[in-house]
Short mmCIF file of C-alpha atoms in Angstrom, two decimals:
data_model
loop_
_atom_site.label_atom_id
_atom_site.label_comp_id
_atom_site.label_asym_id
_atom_site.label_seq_id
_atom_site.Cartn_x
_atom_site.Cartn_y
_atom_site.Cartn_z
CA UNK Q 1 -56.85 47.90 -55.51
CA UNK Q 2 -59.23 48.39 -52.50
CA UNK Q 3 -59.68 45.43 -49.96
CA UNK Q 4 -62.61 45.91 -47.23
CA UNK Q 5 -62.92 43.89 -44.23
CA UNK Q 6 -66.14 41.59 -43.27
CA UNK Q 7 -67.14 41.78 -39.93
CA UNK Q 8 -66.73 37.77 -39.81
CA UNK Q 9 -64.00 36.37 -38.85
CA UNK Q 10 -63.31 33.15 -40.65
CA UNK Q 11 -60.67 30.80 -39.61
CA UNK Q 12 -57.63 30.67 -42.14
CA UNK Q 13 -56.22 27.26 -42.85
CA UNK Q 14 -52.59 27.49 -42.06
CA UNK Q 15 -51.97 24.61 -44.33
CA UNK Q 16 -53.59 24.77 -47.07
CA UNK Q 17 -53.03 22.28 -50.14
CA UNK Q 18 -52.35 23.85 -53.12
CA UNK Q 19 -52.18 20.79 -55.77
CA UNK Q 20 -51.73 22.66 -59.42
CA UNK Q 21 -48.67 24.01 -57.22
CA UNK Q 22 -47.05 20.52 -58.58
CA UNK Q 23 -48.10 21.70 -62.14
CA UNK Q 24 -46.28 24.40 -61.69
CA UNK Q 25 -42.96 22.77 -60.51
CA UNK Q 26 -43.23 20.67 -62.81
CA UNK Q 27 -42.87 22.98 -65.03
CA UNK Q 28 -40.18 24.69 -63.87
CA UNK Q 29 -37.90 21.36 -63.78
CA UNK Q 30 -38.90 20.55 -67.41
CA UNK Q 31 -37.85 24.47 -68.11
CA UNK Q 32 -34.26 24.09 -66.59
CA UNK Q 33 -33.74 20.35 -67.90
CA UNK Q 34 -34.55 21.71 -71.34
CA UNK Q 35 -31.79 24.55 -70.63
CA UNK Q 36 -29.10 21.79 -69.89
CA UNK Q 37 -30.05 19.87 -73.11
CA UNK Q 38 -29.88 22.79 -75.33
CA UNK Q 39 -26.58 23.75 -73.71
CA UNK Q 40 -25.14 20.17 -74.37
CA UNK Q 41 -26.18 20.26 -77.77
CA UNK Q 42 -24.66 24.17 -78.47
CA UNK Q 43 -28.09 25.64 -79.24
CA UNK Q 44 -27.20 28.77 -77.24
CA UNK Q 45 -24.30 29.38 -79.32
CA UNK Q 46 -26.80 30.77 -81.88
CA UNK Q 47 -27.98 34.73 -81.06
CA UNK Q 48 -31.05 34.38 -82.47
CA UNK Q 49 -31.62 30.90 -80.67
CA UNK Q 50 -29.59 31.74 -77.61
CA UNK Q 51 -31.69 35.06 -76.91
CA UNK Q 52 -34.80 32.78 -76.23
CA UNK Q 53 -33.39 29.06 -75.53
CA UNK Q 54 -31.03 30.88 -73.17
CA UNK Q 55 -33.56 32.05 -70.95
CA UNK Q 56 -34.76 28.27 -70.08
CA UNK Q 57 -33.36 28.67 -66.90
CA UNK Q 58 -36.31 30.67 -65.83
CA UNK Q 59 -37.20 28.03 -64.06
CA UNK Q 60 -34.67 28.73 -61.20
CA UNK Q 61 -36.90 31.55 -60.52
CA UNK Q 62 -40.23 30.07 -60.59
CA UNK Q 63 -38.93 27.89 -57.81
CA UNK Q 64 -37.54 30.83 -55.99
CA UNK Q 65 -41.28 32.10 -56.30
CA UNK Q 66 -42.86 29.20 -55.12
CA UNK Q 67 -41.04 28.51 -51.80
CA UNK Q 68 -41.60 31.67 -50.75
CA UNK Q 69 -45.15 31.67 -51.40
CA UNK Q 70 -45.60 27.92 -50.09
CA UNK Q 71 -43.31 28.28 -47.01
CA UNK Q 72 -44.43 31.72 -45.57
CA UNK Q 73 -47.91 31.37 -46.17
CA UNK Q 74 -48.28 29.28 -42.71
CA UNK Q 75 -46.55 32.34 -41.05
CA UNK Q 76 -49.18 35.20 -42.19
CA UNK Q 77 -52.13 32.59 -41.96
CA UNK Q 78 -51.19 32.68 -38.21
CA UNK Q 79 -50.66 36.10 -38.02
CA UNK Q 80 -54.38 36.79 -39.59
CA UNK Q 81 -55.79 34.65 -36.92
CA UNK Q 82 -54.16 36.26 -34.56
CA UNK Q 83 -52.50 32.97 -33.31
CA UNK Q 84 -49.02 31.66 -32.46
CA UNK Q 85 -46.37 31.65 -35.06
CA UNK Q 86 -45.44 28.11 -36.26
CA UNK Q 87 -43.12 25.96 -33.96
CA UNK Q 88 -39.60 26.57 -35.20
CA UNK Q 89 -38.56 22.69 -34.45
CA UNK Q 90 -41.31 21.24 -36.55
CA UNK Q 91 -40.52 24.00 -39.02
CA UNK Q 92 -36.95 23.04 -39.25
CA UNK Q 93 -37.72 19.24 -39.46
CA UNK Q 94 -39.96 19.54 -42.37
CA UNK Q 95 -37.81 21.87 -44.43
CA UNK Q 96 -34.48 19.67 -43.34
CA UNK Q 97 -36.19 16.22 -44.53
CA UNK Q 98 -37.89 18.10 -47.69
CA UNK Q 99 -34.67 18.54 -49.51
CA UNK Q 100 -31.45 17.58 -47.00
CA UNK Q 101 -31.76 13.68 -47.61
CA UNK Q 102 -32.60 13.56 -51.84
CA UNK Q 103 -29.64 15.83 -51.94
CA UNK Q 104 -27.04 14.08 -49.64
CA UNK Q 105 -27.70 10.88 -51.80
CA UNK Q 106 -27.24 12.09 -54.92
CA UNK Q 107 -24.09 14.07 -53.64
CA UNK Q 108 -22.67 11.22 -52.79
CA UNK Q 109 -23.43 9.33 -55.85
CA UNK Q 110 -22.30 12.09 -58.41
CA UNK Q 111 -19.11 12.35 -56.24
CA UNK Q 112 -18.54 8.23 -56.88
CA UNK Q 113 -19.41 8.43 -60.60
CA UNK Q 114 -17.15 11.53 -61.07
CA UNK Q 115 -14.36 10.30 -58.99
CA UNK Q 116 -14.36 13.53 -56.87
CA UNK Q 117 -13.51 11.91 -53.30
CA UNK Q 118 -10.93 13.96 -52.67
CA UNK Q 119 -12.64 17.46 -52.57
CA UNK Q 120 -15.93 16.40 -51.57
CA UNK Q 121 -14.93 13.59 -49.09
CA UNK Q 122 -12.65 15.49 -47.31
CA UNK Q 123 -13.38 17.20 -43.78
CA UNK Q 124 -13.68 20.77 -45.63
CA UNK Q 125 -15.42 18.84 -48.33
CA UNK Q 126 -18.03 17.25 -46.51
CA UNK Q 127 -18.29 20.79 -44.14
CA UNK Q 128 -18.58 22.70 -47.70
CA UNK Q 129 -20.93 20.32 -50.30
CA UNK Q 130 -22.77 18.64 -47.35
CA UNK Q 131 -23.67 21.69 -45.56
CA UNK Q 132 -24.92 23.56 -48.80
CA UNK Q 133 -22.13 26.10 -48.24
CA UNK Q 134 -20.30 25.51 -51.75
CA UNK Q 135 -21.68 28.54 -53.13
CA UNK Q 136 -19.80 30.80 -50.94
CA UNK Q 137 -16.01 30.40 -52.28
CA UNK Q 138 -14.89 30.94 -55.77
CA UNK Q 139 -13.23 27.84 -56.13
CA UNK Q 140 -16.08 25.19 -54.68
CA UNK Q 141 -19.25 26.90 -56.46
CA UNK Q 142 -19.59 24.56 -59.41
CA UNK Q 143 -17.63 21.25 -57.52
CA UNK Q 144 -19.96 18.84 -56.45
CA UNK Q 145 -23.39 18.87 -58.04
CA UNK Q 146 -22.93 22.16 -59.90
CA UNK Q 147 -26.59 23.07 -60.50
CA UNK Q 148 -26.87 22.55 -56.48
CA UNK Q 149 -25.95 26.26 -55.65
CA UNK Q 150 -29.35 26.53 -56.10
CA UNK Q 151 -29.91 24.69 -53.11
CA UNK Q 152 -27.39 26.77 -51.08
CA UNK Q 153 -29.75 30.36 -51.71
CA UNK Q 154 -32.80 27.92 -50.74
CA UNK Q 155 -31.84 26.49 -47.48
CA UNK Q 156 -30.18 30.15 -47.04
CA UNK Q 157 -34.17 31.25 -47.39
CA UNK Q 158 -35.06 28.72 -45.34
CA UNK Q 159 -33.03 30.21 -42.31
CA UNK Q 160 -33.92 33.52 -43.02
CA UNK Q 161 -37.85 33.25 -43.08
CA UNK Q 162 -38.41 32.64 -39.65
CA UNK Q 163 -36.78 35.62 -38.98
CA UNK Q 164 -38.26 37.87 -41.37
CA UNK Q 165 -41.87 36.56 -40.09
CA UNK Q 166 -40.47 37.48 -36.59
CA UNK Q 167 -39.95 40.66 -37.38
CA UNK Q 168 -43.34 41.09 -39.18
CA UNK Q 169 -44.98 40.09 -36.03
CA UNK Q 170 -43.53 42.64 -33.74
CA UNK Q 171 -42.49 45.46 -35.92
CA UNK Q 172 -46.02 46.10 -38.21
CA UNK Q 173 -49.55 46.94 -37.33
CA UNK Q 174 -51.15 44.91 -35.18
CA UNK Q 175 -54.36 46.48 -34.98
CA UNK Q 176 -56.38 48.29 -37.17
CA UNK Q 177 -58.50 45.21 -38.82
CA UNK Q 178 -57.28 42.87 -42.12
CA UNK Q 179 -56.68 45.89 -44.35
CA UNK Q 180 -54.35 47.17 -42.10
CA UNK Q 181 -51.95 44.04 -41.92
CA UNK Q 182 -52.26 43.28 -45.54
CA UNK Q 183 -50.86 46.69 -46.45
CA UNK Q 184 -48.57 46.42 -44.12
CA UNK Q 185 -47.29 42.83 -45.12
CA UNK Q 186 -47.43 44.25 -48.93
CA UNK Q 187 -45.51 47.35 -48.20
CA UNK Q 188 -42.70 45.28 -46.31
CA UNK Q 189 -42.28 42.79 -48.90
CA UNK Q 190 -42.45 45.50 -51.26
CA UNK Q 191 -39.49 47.58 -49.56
CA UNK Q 192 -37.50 43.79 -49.42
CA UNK Q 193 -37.88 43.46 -53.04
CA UNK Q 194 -36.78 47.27 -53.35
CA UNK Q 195 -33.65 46.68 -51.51
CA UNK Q 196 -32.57 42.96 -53.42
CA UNK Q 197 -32.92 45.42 -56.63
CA UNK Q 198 -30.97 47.71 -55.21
CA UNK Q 199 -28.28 45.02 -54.15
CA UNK Q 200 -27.96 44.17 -57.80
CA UNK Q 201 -27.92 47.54 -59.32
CA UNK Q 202 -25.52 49.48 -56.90
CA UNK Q 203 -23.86 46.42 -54.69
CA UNK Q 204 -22.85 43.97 -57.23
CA UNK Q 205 -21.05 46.32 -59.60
CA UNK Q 206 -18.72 46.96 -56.69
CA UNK Q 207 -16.77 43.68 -57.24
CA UNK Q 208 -14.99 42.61 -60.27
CA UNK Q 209 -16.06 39.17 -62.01
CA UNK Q 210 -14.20 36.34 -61.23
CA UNK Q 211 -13.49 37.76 -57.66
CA UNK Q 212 -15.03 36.23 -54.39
CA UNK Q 213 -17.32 39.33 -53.56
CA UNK Q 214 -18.72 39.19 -56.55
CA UNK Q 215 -19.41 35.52 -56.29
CA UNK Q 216 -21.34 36.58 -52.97
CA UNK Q 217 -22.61 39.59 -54.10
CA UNK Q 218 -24.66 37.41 -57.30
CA UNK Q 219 -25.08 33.63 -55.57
CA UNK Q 220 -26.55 34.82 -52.41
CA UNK Q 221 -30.34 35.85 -50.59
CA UNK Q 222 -29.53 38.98 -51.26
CA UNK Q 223 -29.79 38.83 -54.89
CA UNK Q 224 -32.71 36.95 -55.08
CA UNK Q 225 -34.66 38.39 -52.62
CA UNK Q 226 -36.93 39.88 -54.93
CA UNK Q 227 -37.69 36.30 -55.91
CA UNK Q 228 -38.94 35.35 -53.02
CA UNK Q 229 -40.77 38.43 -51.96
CA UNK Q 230 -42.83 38.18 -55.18
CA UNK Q 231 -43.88 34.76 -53.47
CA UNK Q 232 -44.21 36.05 -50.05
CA UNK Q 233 -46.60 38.38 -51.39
CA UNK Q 234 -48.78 36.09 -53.13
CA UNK Q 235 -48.81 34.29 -49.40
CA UNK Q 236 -50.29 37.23 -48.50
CA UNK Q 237 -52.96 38.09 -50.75
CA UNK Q 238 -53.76 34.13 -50.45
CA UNK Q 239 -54.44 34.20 -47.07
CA UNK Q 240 -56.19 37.53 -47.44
CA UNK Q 241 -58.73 36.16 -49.95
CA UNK Q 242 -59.46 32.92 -47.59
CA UNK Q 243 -60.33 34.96 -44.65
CA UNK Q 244 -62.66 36.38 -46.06
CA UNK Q 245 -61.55 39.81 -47.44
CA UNK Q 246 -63.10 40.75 -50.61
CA UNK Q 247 -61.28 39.97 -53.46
CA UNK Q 248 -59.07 42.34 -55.36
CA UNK Q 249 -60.52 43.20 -59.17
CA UNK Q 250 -57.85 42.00 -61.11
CA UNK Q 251 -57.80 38.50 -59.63
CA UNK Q 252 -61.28 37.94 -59.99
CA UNK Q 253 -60.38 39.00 -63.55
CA UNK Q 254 -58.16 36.43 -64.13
CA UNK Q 255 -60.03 33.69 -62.34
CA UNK Q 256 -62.63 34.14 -65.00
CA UNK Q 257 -60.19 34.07 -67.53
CA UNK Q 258 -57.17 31.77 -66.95
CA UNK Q 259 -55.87 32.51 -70.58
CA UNK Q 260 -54.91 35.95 -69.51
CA UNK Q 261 -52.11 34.03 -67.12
CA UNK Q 262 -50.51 32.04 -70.09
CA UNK Q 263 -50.63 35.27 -72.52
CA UNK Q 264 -49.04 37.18 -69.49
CA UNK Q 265 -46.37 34.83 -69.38
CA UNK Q 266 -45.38 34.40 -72.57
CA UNK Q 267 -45.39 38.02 -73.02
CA UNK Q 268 -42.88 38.20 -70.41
CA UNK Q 269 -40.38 35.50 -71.86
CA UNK Q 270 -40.35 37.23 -75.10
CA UNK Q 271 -39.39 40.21 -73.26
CA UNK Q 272 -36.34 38.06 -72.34
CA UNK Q 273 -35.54 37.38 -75.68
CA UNK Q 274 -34.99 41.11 -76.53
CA UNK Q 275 -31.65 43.07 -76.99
CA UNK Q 276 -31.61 45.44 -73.74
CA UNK Q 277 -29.95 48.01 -76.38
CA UNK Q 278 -33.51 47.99 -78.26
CA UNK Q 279 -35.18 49.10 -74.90
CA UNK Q 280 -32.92 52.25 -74.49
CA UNK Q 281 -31.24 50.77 -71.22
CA UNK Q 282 -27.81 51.23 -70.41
CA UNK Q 283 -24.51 48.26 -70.73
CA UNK Q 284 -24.21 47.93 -67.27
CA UNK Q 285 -27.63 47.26 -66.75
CA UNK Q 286 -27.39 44.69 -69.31
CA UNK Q 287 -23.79 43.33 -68.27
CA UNK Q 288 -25.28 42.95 -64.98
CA UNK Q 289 -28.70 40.51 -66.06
CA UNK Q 290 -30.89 42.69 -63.76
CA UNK Q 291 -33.47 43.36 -66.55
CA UNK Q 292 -33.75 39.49 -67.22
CA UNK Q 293 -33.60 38.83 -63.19
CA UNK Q 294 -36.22 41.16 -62.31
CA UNK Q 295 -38.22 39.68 -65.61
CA UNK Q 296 -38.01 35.87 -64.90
CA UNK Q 297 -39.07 36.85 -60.89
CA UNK Q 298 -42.46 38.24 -62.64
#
C-alpha cells in the first residue's frame, strides 16, 4: 500500500480518545466470561461444540491487541511530531493505578472467600500474587486469581514498552519525511512479531509440558508478542492517518463498509473451529496452539 507525505505538518494528538475502544473490550470480557460458563457447564467436552465454544477465550487476545495499540500510540504520536517521548513517571502512574488497585482488592477478597491465607498471605505470597509474578513458577500459576496470569504478561508489556519505544527512537530513521518512519515502525513491529512466532515454533518445543521452562516459554511476553505488535502497528497507521498522510486503500475500503470487519472476523473464528489435520499442517504445530495463537492475534 503506498502512503505519500503532505507538505503540512499537522499536529498529532498524543491522546487521542478512542470511545468504540470500550465496545470492543467489552466484547472481549463477554467473550472470555462466556468461555468460563461453558467450561462450568462441560460444553467443551463435546468436539463438535468444543472446536468452536473452546475458542471463547479469544478474548485474551483482543485485549493483548488493544493495549498495545492504546498504550504505544502516545509514544509514535510523539515521535511523528518530532517531540519528547512521554514522561516515564506519569507513564508508570497511570498504568500502575489502571489495573494495580482493582486487582489487589479482589486478590485479597478471593484469597478470604477461598481460605487461601497461607500461600497468598505469606511474605513469598504477597512478593508472588501481589507483584503479578505468579505466572513465573509451576506451582503458583493458577493460585490466587487463576485467570490473573493474564495480568502478569500485561504489566510484563507494560515494562517493556518504554523500552521498545526507546529503542525506536534512536535506532530507526529519523529523517527522510512520514513515509520513512512509518515503514520503519511497520518493519520493526513486523520483525517483533516474526521473532514471538518464532519463540513458539522453535523455543517452546524445547521444554517438556508440565516443566518450568515450558511454563515460561508459553505464559510469558515472549509468546505473545505478536499480540501486541499487531496493536502496536495499528498505533502506527493511526497516528499516520491523523497527521495527515494519505490514507491507505484498504482502510478507506473498510470505512465505507464496516460489514467487511464483522465478516472478516467471523471468518477468522471459524477458522478456529477447524481440525489443523484438514489444513495439511503438521501435530506439532497443532500440539503446540500456534495456528489458533497466531489466528485469535488477527
Amino acid at each position: 500500500m503506498e502512503v505519500s507525505e503532505l507538505a503540512v505538518e499537522p499536529v498529532v494528538p498524543s491522546h487521542a480518545r478512542f470511545p468504540l475502544v470500550d465496545g470492543v473490550r467489552a466484547i472481549a470480557a463477554l467473550t472470555i466470561f462466556a468461555f468460563h460458563i461453558c467450561f462450568h457447564l462441560g460444553l467443551l467436552s463435546t468436539d463438535l461444540l468444543s472446536r468452536y465454544l473452546g475458542n471463547l477465550n479469544v478474548g485474551v487476545p483482543i485485549f493483548f491487541v488493544v493495549s498495545g495499540f492504546l498504550i504505544y500510540r502516545p509514544f509514535v504520536a510523539a515521535r511523528f511530531a518530532a517531540a519528547s517521548a512521554p514522561e516515564l513517571a506519569p507513564y508508570a502512574l497511570r498504568r500502575t493505578f489502571r489495573i494495580v488497585p482493582a486487582y489487589w482488592i479482589a486478590l485479597v477478597i478471593v484469597t478470604l472467600i477461598l481460605g487461601l491465607e497461607s500461600t497468598v498471605l505469606t511474605p513469598s505470597g504477597v512478593i508472588t500474587y501481589f507483584g503479578f509474578l505468579q505466572a513465573y513458577d509451576i506451582s503458583t500459576v493458577i493460585g490466587g486469581i487463576g485467570q490473573a496470569w493474564t495480568l502478569c504478561i500485561e504489566v510484563s508489556f507494560y515494562v517493556a514498552l518504554p523500552i521498545w519505544a526507546l529503542f525506536a527512537r534512536r535506532a530507526l530513521p529519523k529523517s527522510g519525511g512520514r513515509r520513512k518512519l512509518i515503514s520503519g515502525e511497520l518493519w520493526a513491529l513486523g520483525a517483533l512479531f516474526v521473532a514471538s512466532f518464532l519463540w513458539q515454533l522453535l523455543i517452546s518445543p524445547l521444554f517438556v509440558p508440565g516443566d518450568h521452562g515450558y511454563l515460561i516459554a508459553q505464559i510469558s511476553l515472549p509468546a505473545f508478542a505478536d499480540q501486541f505488535a499487531l496493536g502496536m502497528a495499528m498505533a502506527v497507521v493511526s497516528v499516520a492517518v491523523h497527521s495527515g498522510t494519505t490514507k491507505p486503500r484498504l482502510l478507506v475500503l473498510v470505512e465505507r463498509n464496516p460489514w467487511i470487519w464483522v465478516v472478516a472476523a467471523l471468518a477468522l473464528y471459524s477458522l478456529l473451529g477447524l481440525k489443523i489435520g484438514s489444513l495439511g499442517l503438521g501435530a506439532s504445530w497443532a500440539d503446540a496452539g500456534l495456528f489458533r495463537h497466531v489466528v485469535k492475534g488477527l
